[in-house]
Short mmCIF file of C-alpha atoms and ligand atoms in Angstrom, two decimals:
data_model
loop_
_atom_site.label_atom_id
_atom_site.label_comp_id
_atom_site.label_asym_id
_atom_site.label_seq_id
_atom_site.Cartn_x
_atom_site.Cartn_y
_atom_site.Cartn_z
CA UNK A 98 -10.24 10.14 16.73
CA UNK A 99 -11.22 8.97 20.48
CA UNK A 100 -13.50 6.40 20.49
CA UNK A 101 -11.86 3.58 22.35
CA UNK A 102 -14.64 1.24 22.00
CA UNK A 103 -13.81 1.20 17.97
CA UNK A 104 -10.58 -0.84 18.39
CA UNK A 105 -11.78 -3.40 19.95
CA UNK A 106 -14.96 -3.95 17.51
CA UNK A 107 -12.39 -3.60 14.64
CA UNK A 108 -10.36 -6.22 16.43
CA UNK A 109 -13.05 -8.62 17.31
CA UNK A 110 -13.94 -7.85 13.72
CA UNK A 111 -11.18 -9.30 12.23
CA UNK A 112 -11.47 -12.14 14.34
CA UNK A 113 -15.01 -13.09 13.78
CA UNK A 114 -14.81 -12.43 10.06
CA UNK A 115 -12.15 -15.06 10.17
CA UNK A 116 -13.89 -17.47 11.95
CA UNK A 117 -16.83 -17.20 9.72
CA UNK A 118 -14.84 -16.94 6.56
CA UNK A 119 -12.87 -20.60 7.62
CA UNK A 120 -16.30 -21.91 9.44
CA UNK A 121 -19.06 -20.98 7.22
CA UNK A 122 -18.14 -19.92 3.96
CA UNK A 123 -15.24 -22.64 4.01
CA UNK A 124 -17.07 -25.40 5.43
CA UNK A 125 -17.92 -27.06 2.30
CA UNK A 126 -14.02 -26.96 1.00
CA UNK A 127 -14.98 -25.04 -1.79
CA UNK A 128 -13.65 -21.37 -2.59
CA UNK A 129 -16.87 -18.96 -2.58
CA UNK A 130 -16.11 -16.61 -5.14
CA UNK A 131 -15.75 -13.05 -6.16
CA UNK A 132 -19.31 -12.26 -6.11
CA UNK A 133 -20.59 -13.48 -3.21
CA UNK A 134 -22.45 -11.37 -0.89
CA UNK A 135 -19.76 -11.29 2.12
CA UNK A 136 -17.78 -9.06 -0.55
CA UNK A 137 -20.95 -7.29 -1.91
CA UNK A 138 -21.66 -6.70 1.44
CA UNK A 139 -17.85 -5.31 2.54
CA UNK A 140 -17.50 -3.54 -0.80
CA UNK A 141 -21.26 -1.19 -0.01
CA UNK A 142 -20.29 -0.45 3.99
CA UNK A 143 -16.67 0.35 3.64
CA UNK A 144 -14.94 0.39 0.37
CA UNK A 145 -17.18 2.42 -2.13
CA UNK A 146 -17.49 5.46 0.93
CA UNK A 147 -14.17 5.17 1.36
CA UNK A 148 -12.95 5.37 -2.37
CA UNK A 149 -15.52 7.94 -2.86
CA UNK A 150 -13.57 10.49 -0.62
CA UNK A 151 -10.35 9.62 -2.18
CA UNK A 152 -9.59 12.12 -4.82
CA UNK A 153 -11.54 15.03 -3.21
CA UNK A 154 -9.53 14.50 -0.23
CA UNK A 155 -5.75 14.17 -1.75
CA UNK A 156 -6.78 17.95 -3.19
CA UNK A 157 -7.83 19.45 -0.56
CA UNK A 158 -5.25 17.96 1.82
CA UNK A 159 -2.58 18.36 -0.73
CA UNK A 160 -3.40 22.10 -1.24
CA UNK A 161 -4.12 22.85 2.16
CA UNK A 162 -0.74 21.23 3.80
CA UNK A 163 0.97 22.64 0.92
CA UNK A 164 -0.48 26.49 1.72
CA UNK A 165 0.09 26.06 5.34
CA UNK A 166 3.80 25.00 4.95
CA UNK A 167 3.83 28.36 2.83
CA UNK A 168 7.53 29.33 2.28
CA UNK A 169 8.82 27.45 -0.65
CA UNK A 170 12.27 26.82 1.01
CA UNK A 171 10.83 24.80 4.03
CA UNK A 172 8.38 23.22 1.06
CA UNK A 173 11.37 22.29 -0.90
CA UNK A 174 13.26 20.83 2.19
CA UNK A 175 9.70 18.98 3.34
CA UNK A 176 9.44 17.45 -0.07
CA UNK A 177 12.70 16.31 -0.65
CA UNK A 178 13.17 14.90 2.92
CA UNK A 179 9.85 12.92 1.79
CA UNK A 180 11.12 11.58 -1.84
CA UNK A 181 14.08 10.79 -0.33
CA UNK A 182 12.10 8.72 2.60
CA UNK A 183 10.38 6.74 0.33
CA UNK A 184 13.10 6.14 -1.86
CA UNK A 185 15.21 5.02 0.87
CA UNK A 186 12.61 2.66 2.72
CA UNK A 187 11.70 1.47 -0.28
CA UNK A 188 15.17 0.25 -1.26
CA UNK A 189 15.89 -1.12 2.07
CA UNK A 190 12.97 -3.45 1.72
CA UNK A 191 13.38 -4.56 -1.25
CA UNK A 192 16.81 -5.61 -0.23
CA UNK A 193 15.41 -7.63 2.54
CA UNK A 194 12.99 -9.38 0.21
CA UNK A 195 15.87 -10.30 -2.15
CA UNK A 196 18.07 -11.33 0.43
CA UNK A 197 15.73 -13.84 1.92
CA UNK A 198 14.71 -15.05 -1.23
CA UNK A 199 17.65 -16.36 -2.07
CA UNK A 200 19.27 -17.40 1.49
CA UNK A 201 15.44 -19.35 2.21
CA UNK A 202 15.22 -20.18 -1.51
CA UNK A 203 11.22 -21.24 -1.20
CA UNK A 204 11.15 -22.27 -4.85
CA UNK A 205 13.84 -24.77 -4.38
CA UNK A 206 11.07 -27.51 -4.49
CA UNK A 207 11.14 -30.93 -5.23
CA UNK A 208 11.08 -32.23 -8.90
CA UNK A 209 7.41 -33.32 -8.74
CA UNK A 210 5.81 -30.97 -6.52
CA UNK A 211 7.25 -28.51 -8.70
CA UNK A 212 5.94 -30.05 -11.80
CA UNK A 213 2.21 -30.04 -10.22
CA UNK A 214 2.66 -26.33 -9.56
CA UNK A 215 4.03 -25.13 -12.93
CA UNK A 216 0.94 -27.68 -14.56
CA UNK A 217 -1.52 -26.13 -12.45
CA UNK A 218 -0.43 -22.58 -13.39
CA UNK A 219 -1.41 -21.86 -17.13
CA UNK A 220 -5.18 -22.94 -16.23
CA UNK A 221 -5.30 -20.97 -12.85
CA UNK A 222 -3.84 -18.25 -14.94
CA UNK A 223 -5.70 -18.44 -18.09
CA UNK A 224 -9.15 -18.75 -15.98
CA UNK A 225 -8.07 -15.64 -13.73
CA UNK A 226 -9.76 -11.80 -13.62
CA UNK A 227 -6.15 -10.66 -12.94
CA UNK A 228 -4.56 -12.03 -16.31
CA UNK A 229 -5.79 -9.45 -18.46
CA UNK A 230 -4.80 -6.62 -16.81
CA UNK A 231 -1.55 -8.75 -16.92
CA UNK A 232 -1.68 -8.70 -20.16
CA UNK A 233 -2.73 -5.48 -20.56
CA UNK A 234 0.38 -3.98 -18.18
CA UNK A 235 2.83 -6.46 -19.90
CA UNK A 236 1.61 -5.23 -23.90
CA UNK A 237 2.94 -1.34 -22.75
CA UNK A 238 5.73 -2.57 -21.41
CA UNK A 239 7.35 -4.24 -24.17
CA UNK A 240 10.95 -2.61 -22.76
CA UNK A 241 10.15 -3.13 -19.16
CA UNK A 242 12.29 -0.78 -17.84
CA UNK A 243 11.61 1.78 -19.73
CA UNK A 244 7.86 0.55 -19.09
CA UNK A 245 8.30 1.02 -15.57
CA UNK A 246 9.78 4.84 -15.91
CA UNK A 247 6.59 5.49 -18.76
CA UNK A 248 4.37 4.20 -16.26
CA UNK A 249 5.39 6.70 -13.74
CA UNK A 250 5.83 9.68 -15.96
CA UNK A 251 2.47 9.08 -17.43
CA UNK A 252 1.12 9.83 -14.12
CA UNK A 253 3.44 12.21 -13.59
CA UNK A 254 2.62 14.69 -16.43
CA UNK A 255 -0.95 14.78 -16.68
CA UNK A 256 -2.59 16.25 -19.88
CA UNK A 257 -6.44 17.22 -18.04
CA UNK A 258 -6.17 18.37 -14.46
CA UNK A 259 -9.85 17.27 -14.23
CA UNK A 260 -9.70 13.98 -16.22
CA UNK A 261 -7.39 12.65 -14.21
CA UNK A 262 -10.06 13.56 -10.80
CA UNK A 263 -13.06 11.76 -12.67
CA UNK A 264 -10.55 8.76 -14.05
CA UNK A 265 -9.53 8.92 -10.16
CA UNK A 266 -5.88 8.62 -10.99
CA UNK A 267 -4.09 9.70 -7.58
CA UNK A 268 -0.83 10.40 -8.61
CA UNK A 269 -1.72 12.91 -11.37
CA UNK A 270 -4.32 14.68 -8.67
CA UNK A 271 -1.47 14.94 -6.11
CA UNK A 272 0.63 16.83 -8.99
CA UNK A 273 -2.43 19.52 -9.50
CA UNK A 274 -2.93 20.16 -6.29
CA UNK A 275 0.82 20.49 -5.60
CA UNK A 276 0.73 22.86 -7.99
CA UNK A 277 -2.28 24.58 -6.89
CA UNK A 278 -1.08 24.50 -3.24
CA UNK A 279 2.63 25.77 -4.43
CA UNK A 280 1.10 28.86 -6.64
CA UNK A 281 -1.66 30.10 -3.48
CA UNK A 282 1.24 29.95 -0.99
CA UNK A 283 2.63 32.27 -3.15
CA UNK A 284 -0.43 34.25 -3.93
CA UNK A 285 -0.13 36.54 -1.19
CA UNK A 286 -3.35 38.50 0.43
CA UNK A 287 -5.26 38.09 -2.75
CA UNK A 288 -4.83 33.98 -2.46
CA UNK A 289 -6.14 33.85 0.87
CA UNK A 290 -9.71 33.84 0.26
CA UNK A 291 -9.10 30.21 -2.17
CA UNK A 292 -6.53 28.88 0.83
CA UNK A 293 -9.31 29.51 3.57
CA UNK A 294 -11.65 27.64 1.51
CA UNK A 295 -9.37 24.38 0.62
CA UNK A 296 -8.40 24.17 4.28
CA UNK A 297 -11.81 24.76 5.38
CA UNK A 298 -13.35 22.20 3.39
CA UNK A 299 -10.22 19.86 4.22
CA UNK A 300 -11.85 19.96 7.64
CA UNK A 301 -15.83 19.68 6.52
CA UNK A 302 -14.61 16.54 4.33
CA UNK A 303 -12.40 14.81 7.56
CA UNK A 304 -15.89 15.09 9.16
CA UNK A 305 -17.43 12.95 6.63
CA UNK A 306 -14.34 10.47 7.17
CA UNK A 307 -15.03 10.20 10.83
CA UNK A 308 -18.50 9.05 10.24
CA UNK A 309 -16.98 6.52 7.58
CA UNK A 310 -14.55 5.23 10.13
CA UNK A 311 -17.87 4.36 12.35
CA UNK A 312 -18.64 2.10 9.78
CA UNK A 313 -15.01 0.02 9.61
CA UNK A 314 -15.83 -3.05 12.03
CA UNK A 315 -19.06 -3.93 10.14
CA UNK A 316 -16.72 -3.89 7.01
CA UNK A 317 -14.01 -5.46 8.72
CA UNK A 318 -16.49 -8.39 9.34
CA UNK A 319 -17.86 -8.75 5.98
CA UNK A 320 -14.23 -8.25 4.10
CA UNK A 321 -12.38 -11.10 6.37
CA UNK A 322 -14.95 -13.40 5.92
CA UNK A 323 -14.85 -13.25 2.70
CA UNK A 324 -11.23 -12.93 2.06
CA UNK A 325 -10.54 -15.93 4.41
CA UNK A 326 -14.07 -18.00 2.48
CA UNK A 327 -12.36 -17.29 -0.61
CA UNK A 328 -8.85 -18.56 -0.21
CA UNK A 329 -9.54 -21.56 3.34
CA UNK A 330 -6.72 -21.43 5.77
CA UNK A 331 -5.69 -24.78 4.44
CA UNK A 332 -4.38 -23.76 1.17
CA UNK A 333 -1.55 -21.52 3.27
CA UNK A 334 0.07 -25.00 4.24
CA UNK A 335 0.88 -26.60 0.81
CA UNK A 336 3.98 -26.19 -1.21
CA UNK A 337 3.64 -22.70 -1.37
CA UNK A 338 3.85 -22.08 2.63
CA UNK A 339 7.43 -21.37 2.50
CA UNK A 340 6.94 -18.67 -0.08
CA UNK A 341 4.26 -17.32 2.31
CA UNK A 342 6.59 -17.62 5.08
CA UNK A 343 9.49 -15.94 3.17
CA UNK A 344 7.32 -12.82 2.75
CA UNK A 345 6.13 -12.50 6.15
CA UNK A 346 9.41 -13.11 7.60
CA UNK A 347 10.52 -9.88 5.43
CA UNK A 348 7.52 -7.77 6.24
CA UNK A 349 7.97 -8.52 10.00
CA UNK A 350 11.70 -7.56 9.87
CA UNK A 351 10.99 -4.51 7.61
CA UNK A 352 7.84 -3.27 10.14
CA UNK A 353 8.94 -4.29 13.22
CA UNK A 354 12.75 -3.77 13.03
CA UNK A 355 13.59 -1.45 10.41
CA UNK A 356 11.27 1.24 10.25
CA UNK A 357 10.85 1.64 14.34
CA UNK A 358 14.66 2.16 14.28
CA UNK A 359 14.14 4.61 11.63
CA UNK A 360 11.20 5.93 13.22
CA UNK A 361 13.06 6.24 16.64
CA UNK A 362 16.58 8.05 15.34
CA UNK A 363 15.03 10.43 12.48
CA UNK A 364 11.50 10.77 14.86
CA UNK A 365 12.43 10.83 18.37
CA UNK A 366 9.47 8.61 18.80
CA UNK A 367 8.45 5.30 20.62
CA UNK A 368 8.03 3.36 17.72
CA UNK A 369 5.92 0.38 19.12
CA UNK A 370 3.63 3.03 21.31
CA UNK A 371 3.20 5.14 17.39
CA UNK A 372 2.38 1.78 16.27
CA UNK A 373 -0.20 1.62 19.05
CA UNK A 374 -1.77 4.89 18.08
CA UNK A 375 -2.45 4.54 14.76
CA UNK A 376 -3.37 1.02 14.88
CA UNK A 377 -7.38 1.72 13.56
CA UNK A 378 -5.51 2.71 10.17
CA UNK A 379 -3.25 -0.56 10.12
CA UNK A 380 -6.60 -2.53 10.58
CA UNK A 381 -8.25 -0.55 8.04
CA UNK A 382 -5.31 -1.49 5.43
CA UNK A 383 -5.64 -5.35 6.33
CA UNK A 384 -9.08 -5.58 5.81
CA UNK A 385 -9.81 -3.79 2.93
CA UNK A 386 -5.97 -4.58 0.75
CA UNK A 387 -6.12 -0.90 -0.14
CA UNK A 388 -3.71 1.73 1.16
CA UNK A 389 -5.40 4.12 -1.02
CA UNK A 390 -9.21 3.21 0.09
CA UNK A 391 -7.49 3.36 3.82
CA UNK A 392 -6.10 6.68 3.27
CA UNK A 393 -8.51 8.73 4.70
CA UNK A 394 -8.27 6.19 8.07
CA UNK A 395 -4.44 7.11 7.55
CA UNK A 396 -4.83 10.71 7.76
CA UNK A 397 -7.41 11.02 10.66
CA UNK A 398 -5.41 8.71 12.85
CA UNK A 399 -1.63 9.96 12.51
CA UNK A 400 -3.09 13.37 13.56
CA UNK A 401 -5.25 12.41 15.98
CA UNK A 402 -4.18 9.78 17.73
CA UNK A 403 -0.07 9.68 16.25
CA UNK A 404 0.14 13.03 17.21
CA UNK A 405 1.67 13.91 13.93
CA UNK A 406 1.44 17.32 12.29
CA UNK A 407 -1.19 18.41 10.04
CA UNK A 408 0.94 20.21 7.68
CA UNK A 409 3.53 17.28 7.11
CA UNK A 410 0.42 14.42 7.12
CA UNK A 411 -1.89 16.69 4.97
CA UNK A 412 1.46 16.07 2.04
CA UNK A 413 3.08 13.27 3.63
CA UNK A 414 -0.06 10.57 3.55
CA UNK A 415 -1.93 11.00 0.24
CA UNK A 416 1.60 11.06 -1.20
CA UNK A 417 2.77 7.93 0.79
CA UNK A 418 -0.73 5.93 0.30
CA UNK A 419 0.15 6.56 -3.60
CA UNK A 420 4.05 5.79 -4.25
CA UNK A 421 5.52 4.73 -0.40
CA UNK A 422 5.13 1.18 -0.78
CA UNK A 423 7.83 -0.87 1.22
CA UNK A 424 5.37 -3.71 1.57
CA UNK A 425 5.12 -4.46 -2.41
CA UNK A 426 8.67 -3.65 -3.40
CA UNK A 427 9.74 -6.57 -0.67
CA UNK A 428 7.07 -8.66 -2.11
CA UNK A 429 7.54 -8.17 -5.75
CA UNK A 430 10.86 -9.03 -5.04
CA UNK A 431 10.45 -12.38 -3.47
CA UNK A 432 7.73 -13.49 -5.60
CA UNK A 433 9.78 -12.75 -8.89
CA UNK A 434 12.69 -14.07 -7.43
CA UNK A 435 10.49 -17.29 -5.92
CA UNK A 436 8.64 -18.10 -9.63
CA UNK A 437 12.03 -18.17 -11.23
CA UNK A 438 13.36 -20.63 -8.29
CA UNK A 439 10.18 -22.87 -9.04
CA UNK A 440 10.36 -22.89 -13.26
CA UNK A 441 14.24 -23.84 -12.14
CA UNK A 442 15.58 -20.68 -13.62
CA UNK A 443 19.18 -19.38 -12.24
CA UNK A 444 19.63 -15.79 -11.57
CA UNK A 445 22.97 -14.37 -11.13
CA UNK A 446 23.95 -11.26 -8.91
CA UNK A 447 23.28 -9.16 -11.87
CA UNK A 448 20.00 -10.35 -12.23
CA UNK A 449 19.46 -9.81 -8.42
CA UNK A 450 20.44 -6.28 -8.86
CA UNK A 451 17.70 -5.94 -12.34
CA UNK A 452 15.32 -7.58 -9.20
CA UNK A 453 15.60 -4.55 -6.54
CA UNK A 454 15.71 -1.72 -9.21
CA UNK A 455 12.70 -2.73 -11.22
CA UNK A 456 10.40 -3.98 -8.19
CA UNK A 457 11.48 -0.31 -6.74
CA UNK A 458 9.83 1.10 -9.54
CA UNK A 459 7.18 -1.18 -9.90
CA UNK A 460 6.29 -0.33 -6.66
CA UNK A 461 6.24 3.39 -6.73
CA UNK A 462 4.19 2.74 -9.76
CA UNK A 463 1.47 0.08 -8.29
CA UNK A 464 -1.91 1.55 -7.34
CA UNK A 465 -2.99 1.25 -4.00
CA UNK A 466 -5.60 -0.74 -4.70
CA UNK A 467 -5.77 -4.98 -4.39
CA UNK A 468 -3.91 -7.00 -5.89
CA UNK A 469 -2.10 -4.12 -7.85
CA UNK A 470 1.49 -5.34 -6.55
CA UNK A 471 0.66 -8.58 -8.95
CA UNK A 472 0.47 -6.91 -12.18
CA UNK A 473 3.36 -4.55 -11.65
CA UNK A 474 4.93 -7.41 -11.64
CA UNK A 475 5.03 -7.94 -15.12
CA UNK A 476 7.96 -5.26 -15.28
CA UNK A 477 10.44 -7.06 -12.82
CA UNK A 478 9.53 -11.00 -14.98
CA UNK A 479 10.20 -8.32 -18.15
CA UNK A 480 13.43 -6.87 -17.00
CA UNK A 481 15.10 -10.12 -15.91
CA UNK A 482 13.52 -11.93 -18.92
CA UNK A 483 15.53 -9.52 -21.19
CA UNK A 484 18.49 -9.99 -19.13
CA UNK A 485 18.21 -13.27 -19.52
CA UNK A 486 17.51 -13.53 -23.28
CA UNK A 487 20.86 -11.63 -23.32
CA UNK A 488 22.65 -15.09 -22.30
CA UNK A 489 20.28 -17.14 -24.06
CA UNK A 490 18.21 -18.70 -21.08
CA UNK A 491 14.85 -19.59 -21.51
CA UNK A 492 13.01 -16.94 -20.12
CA UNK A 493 9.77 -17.06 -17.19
CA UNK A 494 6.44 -17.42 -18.75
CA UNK A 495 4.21 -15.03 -17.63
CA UNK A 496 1.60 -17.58 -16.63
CA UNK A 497 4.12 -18.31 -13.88
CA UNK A 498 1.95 -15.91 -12.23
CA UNK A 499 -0.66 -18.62 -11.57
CA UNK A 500 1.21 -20.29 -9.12
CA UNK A 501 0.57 -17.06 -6.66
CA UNK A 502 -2.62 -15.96 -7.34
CA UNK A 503 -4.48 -18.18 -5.31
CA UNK A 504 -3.31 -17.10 -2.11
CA UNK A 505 -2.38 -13.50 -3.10
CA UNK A 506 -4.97 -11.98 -1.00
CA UNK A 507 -3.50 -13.01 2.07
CA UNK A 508 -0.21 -11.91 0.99
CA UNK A 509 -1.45 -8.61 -0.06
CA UNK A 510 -3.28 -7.79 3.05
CA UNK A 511 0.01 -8.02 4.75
CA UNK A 512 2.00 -6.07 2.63
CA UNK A 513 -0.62 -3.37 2.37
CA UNK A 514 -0.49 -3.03 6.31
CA UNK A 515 3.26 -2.73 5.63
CA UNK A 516 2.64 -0.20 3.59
CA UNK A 517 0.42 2.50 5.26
CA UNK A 518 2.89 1.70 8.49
CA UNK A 519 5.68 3.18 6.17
CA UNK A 520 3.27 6.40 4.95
CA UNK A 521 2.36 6.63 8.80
CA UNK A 522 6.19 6.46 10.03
CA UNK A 523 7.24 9.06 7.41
CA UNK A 524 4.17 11.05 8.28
CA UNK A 525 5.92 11.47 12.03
CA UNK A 526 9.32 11.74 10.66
CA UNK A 527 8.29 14.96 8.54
CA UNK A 528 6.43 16.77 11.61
CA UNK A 529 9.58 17.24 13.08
CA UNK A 530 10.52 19.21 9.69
CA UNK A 531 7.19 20.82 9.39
CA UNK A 532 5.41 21.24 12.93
CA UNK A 533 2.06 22.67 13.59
CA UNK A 534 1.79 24.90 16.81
CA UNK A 535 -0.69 22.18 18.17
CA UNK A 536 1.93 19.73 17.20
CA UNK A 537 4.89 21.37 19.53
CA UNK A 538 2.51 21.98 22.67
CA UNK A 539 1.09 18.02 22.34
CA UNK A 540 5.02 17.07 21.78
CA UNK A 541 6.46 19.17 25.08
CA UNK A 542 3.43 18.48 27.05
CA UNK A 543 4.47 14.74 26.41
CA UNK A 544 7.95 14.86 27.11
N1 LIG B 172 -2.71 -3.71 -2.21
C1 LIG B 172 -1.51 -2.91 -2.11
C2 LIG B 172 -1.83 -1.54 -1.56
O1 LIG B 172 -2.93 -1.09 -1.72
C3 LIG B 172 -0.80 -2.82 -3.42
C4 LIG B 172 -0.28 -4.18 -3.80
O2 LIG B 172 0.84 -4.54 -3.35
O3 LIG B 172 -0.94 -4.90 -4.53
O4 LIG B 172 -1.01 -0.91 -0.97
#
């Protein structure tokens, strides 16, 4: 979408809802919390429109990209390229995290200031909106690995094609209208009437998104300010900065080295000028911690400003903002890896290896909503608690989790940027597999 004059009120945005986040809210050195009216506020003008065209969106992009790649074969070859995209990010990420975890080693702290910390974390557990879904994801998941698979089948294999819309369960919806999309492609003349109307309402509901999108730096404003009043700048320099550090460090090296390089041999694309293009949806995914609520951002912006294809972005995105997240599986590996450093726990390779499986799958499994990353969690602590238990260590107390939470927001804005980057890289990646006719006169008037 044009409108030049949007990136720079998204950008001052960001910079003004800082200021008055640290400034205002801050001032007093006391947290302002959940409810206050900078959230309210950011929730009404961006979030809640945003969610609202979630699910009505993945089905009728989903169905439409799916009808207008048509032939099964080049559907087949499209979706596997995908799978095996995210897969493959995925795992390279969370290889990063684990290796700089453990060369960094942030939880290597001294005696008392790691005493305060695992003190401090029962109560800022126990007091915490997070621990009961915590709980709640740790009680199905007595076998985490197998918790982690369950989780994802569940999802997977939906039993009401129209409970899962009103639960607003992405994963299942993208499986429906897969289906849906796969069985009109094949419908022949008789199916055309029903693939006119998805793609034509695809289009009616992107128009709805741009006026959404108007709305972003007013959101922007409201969300920083309170993100920033919530958590105060200051706590980010304590004991836990080199954790914070550790993660960035990752995310940096996994956006800014690895996937351009990916994005510039499998792409043929100027990674840094892509990043450019579609920086309104990386914005979007900062602000509001939500790759799914920025989805629709994701989706207007790879196609018309990235230049990507319809047909692969209409799959590739809703897809991506649901499993692709390269952003969380680095995380959830450091901050497993970092708790276990702090309670003075040893890990050996093995354990490592438990590490980059499980936060793999917890990953692919984690909503893309805030702070969804955290409770995954629970199934990398399980799996390397059981590993442990094998060899009779003491194994991580879930409250360990308090430590984190504090600053999580901060941490999860990051990684969520990192995240929608990855659905936006493989989104380019895949037009080269699946191009629209637009798609090859934009790419050889270009070159
Ligand atoms: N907030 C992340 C996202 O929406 C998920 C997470 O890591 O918590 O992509």
């Amino acid at each position: 979408m044009k409108h030049g004059w949007l990136n720079w009120t998204i950008i001052a945005a960001l910079v003004l809802g800082t200021l008055f986040g640290e400034l205002v809210l801050y001032a007093g050195a006391e947290a302002i919390g959940p409810d206050h009216w900078t959230r309210v506020a950011g929730e009404y003008v961006l979030i809640r429109p945003l969610k609202m065209l979630i699910i009505p969106l993945i089905l009728f992009s989903v169905v439409s990209g799916v009808c207008s790649i048509g032939d099964p074969s080049r559907l087949g070859l499209v979706g596997g390229a995908t799978v095996f995209y995210y897969l493959a990010t995925m795992a390279i990420a969370v290889t990063i995290g684990a290796t700089l975890v453990t060369l960094i080693q942030p939880g290597d702290l001294d005696a008392e200031t790691a005493a305060n910390l695992t003190g401090q974390a029962e109560a800022q557990y126990q007091g915490s909106s997070a621990a009961t879904r915590i709980e709640a994801a740790n009680e199905g998941d007595k076998d985490s690995l197998g918790g982690a698979w369950k989780n994802i089948l569940d999802q997977l294999i939906p039993t009401s094609a129209f409970g899962e819309m009103s639960k607003g369960n992405p994963l299942s919806v993208i499986v429906v209208s897969l289906l849906l999309g796969i069985a009109l492609a094949m419908g022949g003349d008789k199916a055309k009437p029903a693939r006119d109307f998805f793609t034509s309402m695809f289009d009616t509901l992107m128009r709805i998104v741009g006026w959404v999108i108007m709305l972003t730096p007013i959101g922007v404003f409201f969300l920083m300010a309170w993100t920033v009043g919530s958590i105060g700048l200051v706590n980010l320099t304590g004991p836990l900065a080199l954790y914070v550090g550790t993660v960035l460090t990752g995310l940096l090296t996994h956006g800014l080295i690895v996937l351009p390089v990916i994005l510039f041999i499998f792409g043929r694309t100027n990674p840094f000028q892509y990043l450019v293009q579609v920086r309104r949806a990386l914005m979007t995914a900062f602000a509001t911690d939500s790759s799914s609520a920025t989805m629709p951002v994701t989706l207007t912006e790879t196609v018309e400003s990235g230049g990507c294809s319809k047909k692969a972005s209409n799959f590739v995105i809703p897809l991506g903002a649901t499993v692709n997240m390269d952003g969380t599986a680095l995380y959830e590996a450091v901050a497993t890896v970092f708790l276990f450093q702090v309670f003075g726990i040893d890990l050996s390779m093995g354990d490592l290896v438990i590490v980059v499986i499980t936060a793999t799958l917890a990953a692919v499994g984690a909503a893309g909503i805030p702070g969804a990353g955290l409770v995954t969690m629970v199934i990398v602590i399980g799996a390397v608690n059981t590993s442990l238990a094998g060899r009779g260590v003491e194994p991580l107390p879930l409250y360990a989790i308090g430590i984190i939470l504090g600053i999580d927001r901060i941490v999860d804005m990051c990684r969520t940027t990192v995240n929608v980057w990855g659905d936006a890289v493989g989104a380019k990646i895949m037009s080269r597999i699946a191009p629209d006719e637009e798609y090859y006169l934009k790419d050889s008037a270009g070159s």
